[in-house]
Coordinates of C-alpha atoms in Angstrom, one line a residue:
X811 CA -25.0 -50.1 -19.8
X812 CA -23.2 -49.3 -23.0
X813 CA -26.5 -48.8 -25.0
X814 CA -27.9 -46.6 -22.5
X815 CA -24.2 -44.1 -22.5
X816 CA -25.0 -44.2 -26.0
X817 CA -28.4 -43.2 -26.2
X818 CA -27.5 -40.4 -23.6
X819 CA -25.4 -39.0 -25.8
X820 CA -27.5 -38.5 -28.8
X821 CA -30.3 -37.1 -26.8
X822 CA -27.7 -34.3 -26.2
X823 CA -28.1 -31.2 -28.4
X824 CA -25.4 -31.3 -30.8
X825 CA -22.9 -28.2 -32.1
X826 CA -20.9 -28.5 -35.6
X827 CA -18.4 -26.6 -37.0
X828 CA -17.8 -26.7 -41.1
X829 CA -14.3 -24.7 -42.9
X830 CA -14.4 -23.5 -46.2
X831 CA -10.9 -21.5 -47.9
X832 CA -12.1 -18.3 -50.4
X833 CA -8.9 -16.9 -51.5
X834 CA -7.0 -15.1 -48.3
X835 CA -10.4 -15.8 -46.2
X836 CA -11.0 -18.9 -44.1
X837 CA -14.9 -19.0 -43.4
X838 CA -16.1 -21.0 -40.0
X839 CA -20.1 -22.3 -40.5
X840 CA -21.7 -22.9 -36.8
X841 CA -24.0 -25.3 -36.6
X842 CA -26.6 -26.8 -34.1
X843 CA -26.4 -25.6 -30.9
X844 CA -23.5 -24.1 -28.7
X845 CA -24.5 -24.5 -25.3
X846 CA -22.8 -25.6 -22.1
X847 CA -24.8 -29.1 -22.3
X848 CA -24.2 -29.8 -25.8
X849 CA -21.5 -31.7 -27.7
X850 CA -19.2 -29.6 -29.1
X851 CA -16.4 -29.7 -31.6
X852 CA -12.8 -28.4 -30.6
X853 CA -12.3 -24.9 -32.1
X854 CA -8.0 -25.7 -31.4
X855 CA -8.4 -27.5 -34.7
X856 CA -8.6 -24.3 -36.5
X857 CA -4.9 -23.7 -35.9
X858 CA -3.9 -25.8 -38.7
X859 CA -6.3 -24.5 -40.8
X860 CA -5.3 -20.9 -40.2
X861 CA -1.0 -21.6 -40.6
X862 CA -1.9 -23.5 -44.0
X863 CA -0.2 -22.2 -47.3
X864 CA -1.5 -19.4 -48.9
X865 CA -1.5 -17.9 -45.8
X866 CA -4.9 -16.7 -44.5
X867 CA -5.5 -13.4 -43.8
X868 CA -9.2 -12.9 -42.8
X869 CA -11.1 -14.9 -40.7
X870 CA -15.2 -14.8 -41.4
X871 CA -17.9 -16.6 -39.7
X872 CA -21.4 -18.3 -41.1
X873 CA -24.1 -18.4 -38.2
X874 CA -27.1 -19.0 -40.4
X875 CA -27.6 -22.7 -39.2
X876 CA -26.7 -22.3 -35.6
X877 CA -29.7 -22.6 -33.1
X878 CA -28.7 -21.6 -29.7
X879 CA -25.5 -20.2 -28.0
X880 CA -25.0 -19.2 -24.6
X881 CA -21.7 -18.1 -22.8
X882 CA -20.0 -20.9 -24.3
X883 CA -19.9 -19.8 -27.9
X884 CA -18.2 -16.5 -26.6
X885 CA -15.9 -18.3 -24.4
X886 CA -14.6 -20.2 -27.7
X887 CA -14.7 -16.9 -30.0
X888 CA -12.5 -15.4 -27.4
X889 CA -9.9 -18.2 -27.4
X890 CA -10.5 -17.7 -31.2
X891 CA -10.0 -14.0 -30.9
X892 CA -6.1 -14.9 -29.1
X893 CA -5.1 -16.9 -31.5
X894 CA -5.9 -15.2 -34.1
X895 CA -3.4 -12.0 -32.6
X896 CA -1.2 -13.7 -32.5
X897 CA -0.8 -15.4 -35.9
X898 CA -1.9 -12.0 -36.8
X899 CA -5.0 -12.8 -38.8
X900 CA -8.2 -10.0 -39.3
X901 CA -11.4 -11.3 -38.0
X902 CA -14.5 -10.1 -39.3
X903 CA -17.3 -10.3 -36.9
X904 CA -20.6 -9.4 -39.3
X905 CA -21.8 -12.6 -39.7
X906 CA -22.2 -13.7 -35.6
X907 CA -25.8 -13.2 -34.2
X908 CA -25.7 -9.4 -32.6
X909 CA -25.6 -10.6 -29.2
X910 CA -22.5 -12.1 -29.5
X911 CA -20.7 -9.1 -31.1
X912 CA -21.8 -7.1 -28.3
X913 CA -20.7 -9.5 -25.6
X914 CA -17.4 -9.4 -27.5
X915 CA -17.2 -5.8 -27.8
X916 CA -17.5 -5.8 -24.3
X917 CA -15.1 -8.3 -23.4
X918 CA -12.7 -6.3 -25.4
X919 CA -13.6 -3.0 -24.2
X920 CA -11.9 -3.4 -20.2
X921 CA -8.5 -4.3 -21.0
X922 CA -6.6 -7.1 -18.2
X923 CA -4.9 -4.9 -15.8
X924 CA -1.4 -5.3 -15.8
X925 CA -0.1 -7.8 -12.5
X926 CA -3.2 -9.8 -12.0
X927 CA -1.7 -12.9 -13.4
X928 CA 0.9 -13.8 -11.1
X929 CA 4.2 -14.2 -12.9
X930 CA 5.8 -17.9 -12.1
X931 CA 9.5 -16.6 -11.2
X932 CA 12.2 -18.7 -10.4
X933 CA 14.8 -16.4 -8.3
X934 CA 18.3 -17.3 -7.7
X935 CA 18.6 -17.8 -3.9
X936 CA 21.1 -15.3 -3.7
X937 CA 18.7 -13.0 -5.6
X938 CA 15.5 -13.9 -2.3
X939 CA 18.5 -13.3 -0.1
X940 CA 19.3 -9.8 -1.4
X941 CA 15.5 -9.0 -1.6
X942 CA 15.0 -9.7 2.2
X943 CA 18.4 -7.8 3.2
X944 CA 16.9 -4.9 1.1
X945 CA 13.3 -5.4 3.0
X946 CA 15.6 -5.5 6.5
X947 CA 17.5 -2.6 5.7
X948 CA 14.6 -0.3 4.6
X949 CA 12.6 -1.5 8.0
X950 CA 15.5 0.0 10.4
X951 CA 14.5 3.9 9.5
X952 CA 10.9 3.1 10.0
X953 CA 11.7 1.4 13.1
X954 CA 14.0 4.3 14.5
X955 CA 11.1 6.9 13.5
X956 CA 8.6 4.6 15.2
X957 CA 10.8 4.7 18.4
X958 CA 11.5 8.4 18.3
X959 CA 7.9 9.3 17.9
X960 CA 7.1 7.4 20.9
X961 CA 9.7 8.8 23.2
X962 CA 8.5 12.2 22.4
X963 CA 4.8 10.9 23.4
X964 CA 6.3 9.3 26.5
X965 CA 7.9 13.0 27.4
X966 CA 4.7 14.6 27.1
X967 CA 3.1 12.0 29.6
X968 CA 6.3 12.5 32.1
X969 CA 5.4 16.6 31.6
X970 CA 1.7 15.7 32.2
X971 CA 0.7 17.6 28.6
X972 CA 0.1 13.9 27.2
X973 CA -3.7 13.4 25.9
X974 CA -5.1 10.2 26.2
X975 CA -8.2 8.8 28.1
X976 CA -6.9 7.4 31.2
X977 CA -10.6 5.2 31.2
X978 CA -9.0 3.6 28.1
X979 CA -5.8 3.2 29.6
X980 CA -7.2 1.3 32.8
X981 CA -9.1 -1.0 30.4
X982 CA -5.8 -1.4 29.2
X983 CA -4.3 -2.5 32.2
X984 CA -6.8 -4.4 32.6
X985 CA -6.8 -6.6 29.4
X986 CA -3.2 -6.7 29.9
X987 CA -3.1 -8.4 33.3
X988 CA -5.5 -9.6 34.9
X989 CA -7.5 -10.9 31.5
X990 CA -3.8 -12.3 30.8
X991 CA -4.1 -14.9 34.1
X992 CA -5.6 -17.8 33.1
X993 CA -3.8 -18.5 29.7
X994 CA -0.4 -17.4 31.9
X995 CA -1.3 -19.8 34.6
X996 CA -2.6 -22.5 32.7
X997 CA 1.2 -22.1 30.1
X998 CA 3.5 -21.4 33.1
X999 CA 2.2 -24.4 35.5
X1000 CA 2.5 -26.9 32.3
X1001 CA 6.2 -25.2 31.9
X1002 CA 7.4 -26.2 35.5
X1003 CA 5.7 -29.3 35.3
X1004 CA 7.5 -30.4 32.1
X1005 CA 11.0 -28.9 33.5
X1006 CA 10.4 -30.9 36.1
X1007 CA 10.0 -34.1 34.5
X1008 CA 12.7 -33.3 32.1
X1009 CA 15.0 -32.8 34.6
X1010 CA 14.2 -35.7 36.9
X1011 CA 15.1 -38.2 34.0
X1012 CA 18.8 -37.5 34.5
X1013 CA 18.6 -36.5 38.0
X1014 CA 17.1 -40.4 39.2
X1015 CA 20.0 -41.6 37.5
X1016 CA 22.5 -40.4 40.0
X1017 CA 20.1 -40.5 43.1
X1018 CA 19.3 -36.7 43.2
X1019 CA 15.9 -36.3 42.4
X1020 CA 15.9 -33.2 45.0
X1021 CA 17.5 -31.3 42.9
X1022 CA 14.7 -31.2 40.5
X1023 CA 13.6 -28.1 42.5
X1024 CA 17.1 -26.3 42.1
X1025 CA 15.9 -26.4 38.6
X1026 CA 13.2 -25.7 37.9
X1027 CA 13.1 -22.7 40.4
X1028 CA 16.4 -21.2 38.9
X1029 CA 15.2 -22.0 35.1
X1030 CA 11.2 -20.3 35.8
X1031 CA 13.5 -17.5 37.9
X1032 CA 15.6 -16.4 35.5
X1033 CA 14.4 -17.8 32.2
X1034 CA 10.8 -19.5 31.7
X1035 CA 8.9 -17.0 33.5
X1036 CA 10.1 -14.1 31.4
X1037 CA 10.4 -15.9 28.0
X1038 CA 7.3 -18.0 28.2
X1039 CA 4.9 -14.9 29.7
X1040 CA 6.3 -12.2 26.7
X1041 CA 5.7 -15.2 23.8
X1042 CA 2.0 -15.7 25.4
X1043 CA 1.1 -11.8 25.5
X1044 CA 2.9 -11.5 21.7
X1045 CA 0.2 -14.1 20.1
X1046 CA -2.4 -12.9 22.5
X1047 CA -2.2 -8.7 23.0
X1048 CA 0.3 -7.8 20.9
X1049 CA -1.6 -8.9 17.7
X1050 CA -5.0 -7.3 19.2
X1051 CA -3.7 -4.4 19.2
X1052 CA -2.0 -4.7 15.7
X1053 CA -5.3 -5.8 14.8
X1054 CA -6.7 -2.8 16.7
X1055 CA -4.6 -0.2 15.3
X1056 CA -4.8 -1.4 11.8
X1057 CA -8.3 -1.6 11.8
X1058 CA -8.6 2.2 12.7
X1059 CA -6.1 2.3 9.9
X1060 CA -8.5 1.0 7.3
X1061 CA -11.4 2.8 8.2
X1062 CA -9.2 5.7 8.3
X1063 CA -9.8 6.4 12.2
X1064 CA -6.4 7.6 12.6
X1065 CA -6.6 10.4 9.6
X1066 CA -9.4 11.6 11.7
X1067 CA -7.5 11.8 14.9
X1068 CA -4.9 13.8 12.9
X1069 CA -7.6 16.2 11.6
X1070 CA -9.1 17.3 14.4
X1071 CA -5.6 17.9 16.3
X1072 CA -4.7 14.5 18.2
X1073 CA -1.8 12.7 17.9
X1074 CA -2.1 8.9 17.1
X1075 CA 0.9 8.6 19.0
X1076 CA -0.1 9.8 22.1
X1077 CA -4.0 9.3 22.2
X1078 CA -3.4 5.1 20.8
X1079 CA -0.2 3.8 21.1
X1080 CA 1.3 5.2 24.0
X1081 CA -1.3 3.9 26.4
X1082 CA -1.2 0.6 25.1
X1083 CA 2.6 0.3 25.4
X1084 CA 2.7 1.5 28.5
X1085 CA 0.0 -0.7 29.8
X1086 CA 2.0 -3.7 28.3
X1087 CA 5.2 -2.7 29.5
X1088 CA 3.6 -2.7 33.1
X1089 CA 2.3 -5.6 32.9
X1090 CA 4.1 -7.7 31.7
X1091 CA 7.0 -7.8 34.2
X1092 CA 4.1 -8.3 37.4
X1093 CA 3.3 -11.2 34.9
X1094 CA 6.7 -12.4 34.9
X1095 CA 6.9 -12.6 38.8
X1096 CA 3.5 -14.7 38.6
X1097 CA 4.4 -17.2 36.2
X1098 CA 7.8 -17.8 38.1
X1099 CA 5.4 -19.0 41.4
X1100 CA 3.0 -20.6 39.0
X1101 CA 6.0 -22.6 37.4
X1102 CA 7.4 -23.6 40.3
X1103 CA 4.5 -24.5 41.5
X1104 CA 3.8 -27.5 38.8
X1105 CA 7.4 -28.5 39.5
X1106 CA 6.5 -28.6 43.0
X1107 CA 3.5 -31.3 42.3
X1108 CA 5.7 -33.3 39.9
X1109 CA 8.3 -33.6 42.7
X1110 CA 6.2 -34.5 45.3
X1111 CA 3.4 -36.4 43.5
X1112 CA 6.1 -38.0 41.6
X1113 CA 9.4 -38.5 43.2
X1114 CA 8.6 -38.9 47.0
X1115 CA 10.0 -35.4 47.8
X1116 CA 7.6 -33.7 51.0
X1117 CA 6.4 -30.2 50.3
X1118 CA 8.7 -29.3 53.0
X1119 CA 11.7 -30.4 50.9
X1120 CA 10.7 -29.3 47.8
X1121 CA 10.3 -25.8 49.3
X1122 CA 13.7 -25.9 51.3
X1123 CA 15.6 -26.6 48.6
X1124 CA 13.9 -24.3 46.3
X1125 CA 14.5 -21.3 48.8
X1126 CA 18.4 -22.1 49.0
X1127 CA 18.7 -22.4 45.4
X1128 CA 17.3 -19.5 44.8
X1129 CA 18.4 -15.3 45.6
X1130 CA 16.8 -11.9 45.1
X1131 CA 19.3 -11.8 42.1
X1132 CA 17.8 -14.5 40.0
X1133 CA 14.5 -12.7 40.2
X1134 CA 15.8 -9.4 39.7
X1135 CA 17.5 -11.4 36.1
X1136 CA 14.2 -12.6 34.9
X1137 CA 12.1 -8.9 36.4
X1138 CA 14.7 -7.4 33.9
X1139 CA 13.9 -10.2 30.8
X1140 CA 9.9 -9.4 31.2
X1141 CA 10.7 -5.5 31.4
X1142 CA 12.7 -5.3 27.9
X1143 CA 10.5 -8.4 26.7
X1144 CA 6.9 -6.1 27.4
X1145 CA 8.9 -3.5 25.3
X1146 CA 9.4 -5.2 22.8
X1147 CA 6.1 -6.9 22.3
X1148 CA 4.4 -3.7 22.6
X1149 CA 6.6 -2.1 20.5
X1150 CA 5.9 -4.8 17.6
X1151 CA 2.5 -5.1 17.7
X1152 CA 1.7 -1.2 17.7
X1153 CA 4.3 -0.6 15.0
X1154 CA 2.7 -3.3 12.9
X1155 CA -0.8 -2.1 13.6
X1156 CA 0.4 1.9 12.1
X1157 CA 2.0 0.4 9.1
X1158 CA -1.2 -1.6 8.3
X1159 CA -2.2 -1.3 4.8
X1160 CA -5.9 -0.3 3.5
X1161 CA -7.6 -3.9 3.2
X1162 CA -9.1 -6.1 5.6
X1163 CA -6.6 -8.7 3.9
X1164 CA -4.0 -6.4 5.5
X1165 CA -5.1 -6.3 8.8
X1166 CA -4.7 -10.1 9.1
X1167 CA -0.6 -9.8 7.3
X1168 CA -0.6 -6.7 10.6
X1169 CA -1.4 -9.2 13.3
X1170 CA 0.5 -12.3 11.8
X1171 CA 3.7 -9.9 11.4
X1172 CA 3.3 -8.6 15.1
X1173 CA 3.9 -12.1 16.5
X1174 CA 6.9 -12.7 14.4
X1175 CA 8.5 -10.0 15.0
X1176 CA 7.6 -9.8 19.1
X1177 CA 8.8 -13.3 18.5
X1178 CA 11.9 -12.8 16.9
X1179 CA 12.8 -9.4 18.9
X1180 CA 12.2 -11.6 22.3
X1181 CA 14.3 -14.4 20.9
X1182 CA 17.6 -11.9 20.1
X1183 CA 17.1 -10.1 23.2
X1184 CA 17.3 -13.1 25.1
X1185 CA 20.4 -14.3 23.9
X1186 CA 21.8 -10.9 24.4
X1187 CA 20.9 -10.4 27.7
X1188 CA 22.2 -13.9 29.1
X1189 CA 25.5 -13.3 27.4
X1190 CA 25.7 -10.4 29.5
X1191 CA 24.8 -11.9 32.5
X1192 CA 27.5 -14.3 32.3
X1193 CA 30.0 -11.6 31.7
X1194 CA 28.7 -9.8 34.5
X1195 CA 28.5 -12.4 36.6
X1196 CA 24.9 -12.3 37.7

């Protein structure tokens, strides 16, 4: 084993490298052959060589002997060429083959652009915090022109002087809802089922299991419907159309609306909030039946509650106020989403790269709008009294 590493090696080509000092000039002799299969000597340790004392102040080279080169001989001389800046030594390039002074010329010729190495920063927490208060702050005029600009495209439809293709639009709807069914049913059935089960765990302890359909009727009623139907349709529409709209973005669709007289606002994002907006609160009514539903099978497959029960109880817990509580939730909740996911779509950038950031951002901010405006609106049911 040993004798055959060995002889492996010496069947490899072979590359040398020889100093000699003449006065202020250090002179490098290459030797053999510089390939990217050979066995090569170290050009770092030149470095001693070049801080000795006299100092050196020209660096030659001595090619004569050298036999073949390929990429890696100008990989090295580059590396060479750094180091030698910086100790601020001339090198004198005359005696390297002519192929590599033109690769080097070359090299040298497009300077790096300046922020393509990424800097390795270490902020001061308080410093990220500032950045992303900054980020915050400058969001809230672009959010307020955002909503302006679409109020005066939602005028023009209430005056009829809107332009838009209402085909597009009922495609819209379309998408919206009844494309939306499965993955709302399939979500909303899973939520009542878990409620359910959640619930029952404390309920058997004190003999009440029948309650388990006061529960889950008032939480899919006036909570689960709305929240969990608006988080579905902000991973699901609202980044297709920040996908959309940011797409037309990049291959400059939208310009060309604006050049031959149509407003983006009114011929793109209008429709599509509006189509959202009306959807999702019909949505929101669904998945309250669907939940209840899948709190209805764990209850009676389950917990020896009849179907009659179950739907006794669930009526008496249950008024024309709690729905009207959660119709409310989905209503601001399809605002929100389809305001998120069209704004993020019209700030897109001009890369595909961006398009991706466009959708990703919609859901987090649907998300994190539907979230706040949540918790406001329950605080204000309970002051109210609803």
């Amino acid at each position: 084993m040993i004798a055959k590493a060995t002889a492996a090696q010496e069947s490899k080509p072979q590359g040398a490298v020889e100093f000699s000092r003449e006065g202020d000039t250090l002179r490098l002799e290459l030797a053999g052959s510089w390939t990217i299969n050979a066995a090569l000597p170290s050009l770092r340790s030149i470095e001693p060589k070049l801080q000795s004392t006299p100092p050196v102040r020209r660096l030659a080279f001595d090619t004569r002997r050298l036999s073949d080169w390929d990429s890696i001989l100008l990989t090295s001389l580059l590396h060479l060429q750094e180091m030698c800046a910086r100790l601020q030594i001339e090198i004198d390039q005359t005696g390297l083959p002519g192929g590599v002074q033109r690769l080097l010329a070359l090299a040298s010729a497009v300077p790096e652009r300046a922020g393509v190495r990424r800097a390795e920063e270490d902020e001061p927490f308080l410093v990220r915090v500032g950045k992303l208060g900054l980020r915050a702050a400058a969001e809230i005029p672009v959010l307020l022109t955002f909503v302006g600009e679409s109020a005066v495209a939602f005028a023009k439809l209430l005056r009829g002087r809107a332009r838009f293709r209402r085909v597009e639009f009922f495609l819209l709807l379309q998408q919206c809802g009844a494309q939306a069914l499965p993955i709302v049913s399939l979500i909303s059935f899973l939520s009542g089922l878990i409620l359910a089960f959640v619930g029952a765990a404390q309920l058997r302890q004190f003999g009440a299991e029948i309650y388990v359909a006061n529960l889950v009727g008032l939480g899919m009623a006036r909570e689960m419907g709305a929240m969990m139907t608006a988080v579905i349709m902000a991973g699901r529409t609202g980044a297709a159309f920040a996908a959309q709209l940011g797409t037309m973005t990049v291959n400059q669709e939208i310009e060309a609306l604006r050049t031959t007289g149509l407003s983006p606002m009114e011929f793109l994002v209008m429709p599509r909030m509006l189509a959202l907006a009306l959807m999702i609160p019909l949505l929101t009514i669904y998945s309250d039946f669907i939940g209840m539903l899948g709190g209805g099978v764990v209850g009676v497959a389950a917990f020896d509650i009849s179907l009659t029960q179950y739907y006794e109880q669930t009526r008496g817990a249950l008024t024309l106020s709690d729905f009207w509580a959660g119709l409310i939730k989905g209503t601001v909740f399809g605002i929100l989403v389809s305001l998120a996911g069209c704004l993020r779509g019209m700030q897109c950038g001009r890369d595909a790269a961006a398009v991706g950031q466009a959708a990703t951002s919609a859901v987090v901010t649907a998300i994190v709008w539907i979230v706040v405006a949540d918790a406001i609106l329950t605080v204000l049911y309970d002051v109210l009294g609803i």
